[in-house]
Amino acid sequence: MASETQKKHRFNIVDFVLVIAVLACVIGLGIRYNLHSNLTHSGDYAEVTVLIERLLNTTAENLNVGDTFYNPFTEKEFGEVISVSKSPAKARFANPDGSISYTTYEDRVDAVVTFRVKGINTENGFMMGGTTFIGSGSTFAIDSLRLETQCTVLSVEPMQ
């Protein structure tokens, strides 16, 4: 019978390059998703005030304190409603003479909603969920169990 001999695998330059490439990918992902801050930081909260314009009156009834809203694209939590203020929706029009006039919609409201949002305070601003920048002027699509809409961020105030 012929004896079978097995070659032992020796660590060579190709193996070394593969290990370095895998490590570089892991470090790159960690930097991209700010994993160091997410793992070492328990999380901050901010009061995010948004404007939801021209909601139908019947739809605005589904906007309640305590509701939780989610980002429909990432399916991550946006925040919990802590206050709601509604006012009749107004539209602005330019007249032919250049002046501005306003009209009020009978069946619509503008809602100013304040959310309690979890994230991380950084020197660059508030990062919602640790990865998404949120600041004044940002627009987000948000969903709850009873409402789907789009909002514009008015202010972001860190909570103590």
PDB file of C-alpha atoms in Angstrom:
ATOM      1  CA  MET A   1       0.000   0.000   0.000  1.00  0.00           C
ATOM      2  CA  ALA A   2       1.031   3.462  -0.729  1.00  0.00           C
ATOM      3  CA  SER A   3       1.252   5.697   2.246  1.00  0.00           C
ATOM      4  CA  GLU A   4      -0.591   8.932   1.911  1.00  0.00           C
ATOM      5  CA  THR A   5       1.264  12.001   2.917  1.00  0.00           C
ATOM      6  CA  GLN A   6      -0.418  15.279   3.545  1.00  0.00           C
ATOM      7  CA  LYS A   7       1.242  18.548   2.892  1.00  0.00           C
ATOM      8  CA  LYS A   8       1.072  20.995   5.703  1.00  0.00           C
ATOM      9  CA  HIS A   9      -0.212  24.420   4.704  1.00  0.00           C
ATOM     10  CA  ARG A  10       2.290  27.132   5.274  1.00  0.00           C
ATOM     11  CA  PHE A  11       1.287  30.719   5.897  1.00  0.00           C
ATOM     12  CA  ASN A  12       2.368  32.717   2.842  1.00  0.00           C
ATOM     13  CA  ILE A  13       2.040  36.236   1.417  1.00  0.00           C
ATOM     14  CA  VAL A  14      -1.386  35.561  -0.163  1.00  0.00           C
ATOM     15  CA  ASP A  15      -2.800  34.514   3.205  1.00  0.00           C
ATOM     16  CA  PHE A  16      -1.293  37.616   4.806  1.00  0.00           C
ATOM     17  CA  VAL A  17      -2.880  39.915   2.166  1.00  0.00           C
ATOM     18  CA  LEU A  18      -6.293  38.255   2.656  1.00  0.00           C
ATOM     19  CA  VAL A  19      -6.151  38.704   6.432  1.00  0.00           C
ATOM     20  CA  ILE A  20      -5.188  42.375   6.043  1.00  0.00           C
ATOM     21  CA  ALA A  21      -8.011  42.933   3.507  1.00  0.00           C
ATOM     22  CA  VAL A  22     -10.615  41.411   5.842  1.00  0.00           C
ATOM     23  CA  LEU A  23      -9.356  43.511   8.765  1.00  0.00           C
ATOM     24  CA  ALA A  24      -9.466  46.656   6.616  1.00  0.00           C
ATOM     25  CA  CYS A  25     -13.089  45.923   5.653  1.00  0.00           C
ATOM     26  CA  VAL A  26     -14.121  45.408   9.278  1.00  0.00           C
ATOM     27  CA  ILE A  27     -12.383  48.619  10.378  1.00  0.00           C
ATOM     28  CA  GLY A  28     -13.907  50.527   7.449  1.00  0.00           C
ATOM     29  CA  LEU A  29     -17.425  49.386   8.367  1.00  0.00           C
ATOM     30  CA  GLY A  30     -16.802  50.333  11.981  1.00  0.00           C
ATOM     31  CA  ILE A  31     -15.745  53.838  10.975  1.00  0.00           C
ATOM     32  CA  ARG A  32     -18.587  54.251   8.458  1.00  0.00           C
ATOM     33  CA  TYR A  33     -21.331  53.329  10.908  1.00  0.00           C
ATOM     34  CA  ASN A  34     -19.671  55.023  13.886  1.00  0.00           C
ATOM     35  CA  LEU A  35     -19.718  51.762  15.819  1.00  0.00           C
ATOM     36  CA  HIS A  36     -17.185  52.923  18.385  1.00  0.00           C
ATOM     37  CA  SER A  37     -19.471  55.736  19.561  1.00  0.00           C
ATOM     38  CA  ASN A  38     -22.520  53.495  19.414  1.00  0.00           C
ATOM     39  CA  LEU A  39     -20.897  50.799  21.529  1.00  0.00           C
ATOM     40  CA  THR A  40     -19.281  53.084  24.106  1.00  0.00           C
ATOM     41  CA  HIS A  41     -22.103  55.624  24.344  1.00  0.00           C
ATOM     42  CA  SER A  42     -25.437  54.693  25.884  1.00  0.00           C
ATOM     43  CA  GLY A  43     -27.335  57.305  23.882  1.00  0.00           C
ATOM     44  CA  ASP A  44     -28.683  60.807  24.202  1.00  0.00           C
ATOM     45  CA  TYR A  45     -32.137  62.186  23.638  1.00  0.00           C
ATOM     46  CA  ALA A  46     -33.226  65.313  21.815  1.00  0.00           C
ATOM     47  CA  GLU A  47     -36.502  67.159  21.409  1.00  0.00           C
ATOM     48  CA  VAL A  48     -37.054  67.388  17.669  1.00  0.00           C
ATOM     49  CA  THR A  49     -39.785  69.796  16.599  1.00  0.00           C
ATOM     50  CA  VAL A  50     -41.216  69.235  13.127  1.00  0.00           C
ATOM     51  CA  LEU A  51     -43.842  70.836  10.915  1.00  0.00           C
ATOM     52  CA  ILE A  52     -46.380  68.678   9.110  1.00  0.00           C
ATOM     53  CA  GLU A  53     -48.197  70.836   6.595  1.00  0.00           C
ATOM     54  CA  ARG A  54     -51.720  70.638   5.208  1.00  0.00           C
ATOM     55  CA  LEU A  55     -52.967  67.492   6.940  1.00  0.00           C
ATOM     56  CA  LEU A  56     -56.634  66.716   6.417  1.00  0.00           C
ATOM     57  CA  ASN A  57     -58.617  67.332   9.605  1.00  0.00           C
ATOM     58  CA  THR A  58     -59.633  63.671   9.747  1.00  0.00           C
ATOM     59  CA  THR A  59     -56.011  62.563   9.309  1.00  0.00           C
ATOM     60  CA  ALA A  60     -54.745  64.996  11.950  1.00  0.00           C
ATOM     61  CA  GLU A  61     -56.983  63.292  14.513  1.00  0.00           C
ATOM     62  CA  ASN A  62     -54.623  60.290  14.275  1.00  0.00           C
ATOM     63  CA  LEU A  63     -51.717  62.375  15.589  1.00  0.00           C
ATOM     64  CA  ASN A  64     -51.608  61.759  19.343  1.00  0.00           C
ATOM     65  CA  VAL A  65     -49.179  62.231  22.222  1.00  0.00           C
ATOM     66  CA  GLY A  66     -47.449  58.932  22.989  1.00  0.00           C
ATOM     67  CA  ASP A  67     -47.534  57.611  19.414  1.00  0.00           C
ATOM     68  CA  THR A  68     -44.279  56.174  18.096  1.00  0.00           C
ATOM     69  CA  PHE A  69     -43.210  57.037  14.558  1.00  0.00           C
ATOM     70  CA  TYR A  70     -40.797  55.140  12.333  1.00  0.00           C
ATOM     71  CA  ASN A  71     -38.716  55.885   9.260  1.00  0.00           C
ATOM     72  CA  PRO A  72     -40.415  53.815   6.515  1.00  0.00           C
ATOM     73  CA  PHE A  73     -37.190  53.341   4.553  1.00  0.00           C
ATOM     74  CA  THR A  74     -34.921  52.133   7.346  1.00  0.00           C
ATOM     75  CA  GLU A  75     -37.763  50.770   9.514  1.00  0.00           C
ATOM     76  CA  LYS A  76     -35.998  52.259  12.535  1.00  0.00           C
ATOM     77  CA  GLU A  77     -37.746  54.278  15.212  1.00  0.00           C
ATOM     78  CA  PHE A  78     -37.933  58.026  14.538  1.00  0.00           C
ATOM     79  CA  GLY A  79     -39.276  59.006  17.942  1.00  0.00           C
ATOM     80  CA  GLU A  80     -42.185  59.300  20.352  1.00  0.00           C
ATOM     81  CA  VAL A  81     -44.633  62.210  20.160  1.00  0.00           C
ATOM     82  CA  ILE A  82     -44.449  64.363  23.297  1.00  0.00           C
ATOM     83  CA  SER A  83     -46.568  67.329  22.133  1.00  0.00           C
ATOM     84  CA  VAL A  84     -48.857  68.303  19.271  1.00  0.00           C
ATOM     85  CA  SER A  85     -50.075  71.758  18.276  1.00  0.00           C
ATOM     86  CA  LYS A  86     -52.508  72.205  15.392  1.00  0.00           C
ATOM     87  CA  SER A  87     -53.549  75.362  13.545  1.00  0.00           C
ATOM     88  CA  PRO A  88     -55.591  76.022  10.393  1.00  0.00           C
ATOM     89  CA  ALA A  89     -53.493  75.451   7.277  1.00  0.00           C
ATOM     90  CA  LYS A  90     -52.583  78.585   5.347  1.00  0.00           C
ATOM     91  CA  ALA A  91     -51.266  78.975   1.840  1.00  0.00           C
ATOM     92  CA  ARG A  92     -49.332  81.971   0.563  1.00  0.00           C
ATOM     93  CA  PHE A  93     -49.943  83.426  -2.900  1.00  0.00           C
ATOM     94  CA  ALA A  94     -48.201  86.147  -4.871  1.00  0.00           C
ATOM     95  CA  ASN A  95     -50.568  88.674  -6.396  1.00  0.00           C
ATOM     96  CA  PRO A  96     -49.947  90.171  -9.843  1.00  0.00           C
ATOM     97  CA  ASP A  97     -48.848  93.440  -8.201  1.00  0.00           C
ATOM     98  CA  GLY A  98     -46.158  91.564  -6.212  1.00  0.00           C
ATOM     99  CA  SER A  99     -47.898  91.620  -2.856  1.00  0.00           C
ATOM    100  CA  ILE A 100     -48.450  88.465  -0.830  1.00  0.00           C
ATOM    101  CA  SER A 101     -51.862  87.244   0.258  1.00  0.00           C
ATOM    102  CA  TYR A 102     -52.866  84.304   2.420  1.00  0.00           C
ATOM    103  CA  THR A 103     -55.766  81.923   2.262  1.00  0.00           C
ATOM    104  CA  THR A 104     -56.910  79.432   4.882  1.00  0.00           C
ATOM    105  CA  TYR A 105     -57.921  75.888   4.067  1.00  0.00           C
ATOM    106  CA  GLU A 106     -61.213  74.880   5.707  1.00  0.00           C
ATOM    107  CA  ASP A 107     -60.502  71.133   5.801  1.00  0.00           C
ATOM    108  CA  ARG A 108     -56.756  71.119   6.564  1.00  0.00           C
ATOM    109  CA  VAL A 109     -54.413  71.854   9.462  1.00  0.00           C
ATOM    110  CA  ASP A 110     -50.704  72.466   9.965  1.00  0.00           C
ATOM    111  CA  ALA A 111     -49.302  70.505  12.896  1.00  0.00           C
ATOM    112  CA  VAL A 112     -46.210  71.343  14.904  1.00  0.00           C
ATOM    113  CA  VAL A 113     -45.144  68.108  16.597  1.00  0.00           C
ATOM    114  CA  THR A 114     -42.356  67.566  19.119  1.00  0.00           C
ATOM    115  CA  PHE A 115     -40.705  64.147  19.252  1.00  0.00           C
ATOM    116  CA  ARG A 116     -38.381  62.561  21.793  1.00  0.00           C
ATOM    117  CA  VAL A 117     -35.648  61.121  19.557  1.00  0.00           C
ATOM    118  CA  LYS A 118     -32.805  58.833  20.621  1.00  0.00           C
ATOM    119  CA  GLY A 119     -29.375  59.353  19.146  1.00  0.00           C
ATOM    120  CA  ILE A 120     -25.936  60.744  19.851  1.00  0.00           C
ATOM    121  CA  ASN A 121     -24.837  64.360  20.309  1.00  0.00           C
ATOM    122  CA  THR A 122     -21.645  64.952  18.332  1.00  0.00           C
ATOM    123  CA  GLU A 123     -19.599  68.031  17.546  1.00  0.00           C
ATOM    124  CA  ASN A 124     -21.230  67.987  14.095  1.00  0.00           C
ATOM    125  CA  GLY A 125     -24.792  67.903  15.446  1.00  0.00           C
ATOM    126  CA  PHE A 126     -27.320  65.306  16.538  1.00  0.00           C
ATOM    127  CA  MET A 127     -27.085  61.880  14.934  1.00  0.00           C
ATOM    128  CA  MET A 128     -30.470  60.120  15.074  1.00  0.00           C
ATOM    129  CA  GLY A 129     -29.934  56.462  15.900  1.00  0.00           C
ATOM    130  CA  GLY A 130     -26.209  57.195  15.906  1.00  0.00           C
ATOM    131  CA  THR A 131     -25.958  57.247  12.100  1.00  0.00           C
ATOM    132  CA  THR A 132     -28.414  59.743  10.543  1.00  0.00           C
ATOM    133  CA  PHE A 133     -27.823  63.494  10.837  1.00  0.00           C
ATOM    134  CA  ILE A 134     -30.910  65.454  11.793  1.00  0.00           C
ATOM    135  CA  GLY A 135     -30.974  69.234  11.751  1.00  0.00           C
ATOM    136  CA  SER A 136     -33.183  72.215  10.998  1.00  0.00           C
ATOM    137  CA  GLY A 137     -34.520  72.070   7.463  1.00  0.00           C
ATOM    138  CA  SER A 138     -34.169  68.291   7.149  1.00  0.00           C
ATOM    139  CA  THR A 139     -37.175  66.482   5.736  1.00  0.00           C
ATOM    140  CA  PHE A 140     -38.190  62.963   6.700  1.00  0.00           C
ATOM    141  CA  ALA A 141     -40.933  60.541   5.778  1.00  0.00           C
ATOM    142  CA  ILE A 142     -42.450  59.154   8.986  1.00  0.00           C
ATOM    143  CA  ASP A 143     -45.044  56.476   9.683  1.00  0.00           C
ATOM    144  CA  SER A 144     -47.055  55.378  12.687  1.00  0.00           C
ATOM    145  CA  LEU A 145     -49.735  52.728  12.937  1.00  0.00           C
ATOM    146  CA  ARG A 146     -52.401  55.200  11.786  1.00  0.00           C
ATOM    147  CA  LEU A 147     -50.553  57.897   9.813  1.00  0.00           C
ATOM    148  CA  GLU A 148     -48.034  58.198   6.985  1.00  0.00           C
ATOM    149  CA  THR A 149     -46.666  61.657   6.224  1.00  0.00           C
ATOM    150  CA  GLN A 150     -43.649  63.824   5.562  1.00  0.00           C
ATOM    151  CA  CYS A 151     -42.266  66.415   7.971  1.00  0.00           C
ATOM    152  CA  THR A 152     -39.755  69.267   7.999  1.00  0.00           C
ATOM    153  CA  VAL A 153     -37.510  69.663  11.042  1.00  0.00           C
ATOM    154  CA  LEU A 154     -37.838  73.064  12.713  1.00  0.00           C
ATOM    155  CA  SER A 155     -35.453  72.591  15.650  1.00  0.00           C
ATOM    156  CA  VAL A 156     -33.347  70.033  17.504  1.00  0.00           C
ATOM    157  CA  GLU A 157     -32.760  70.636  21.212  1.00  0.00           C
ATOM    158  CA  PRO A 158     -30.670  68.190  23.274  1.00  0.00           C
ATOM    159  CA  MET A 159     -32.462  66.931  26.383  1.00  0.00           C
ATOM    160  CA  GLN A 160     -30.708  66.900  29.752  1.00  0.00           C
TER     161      GLN A 160
END
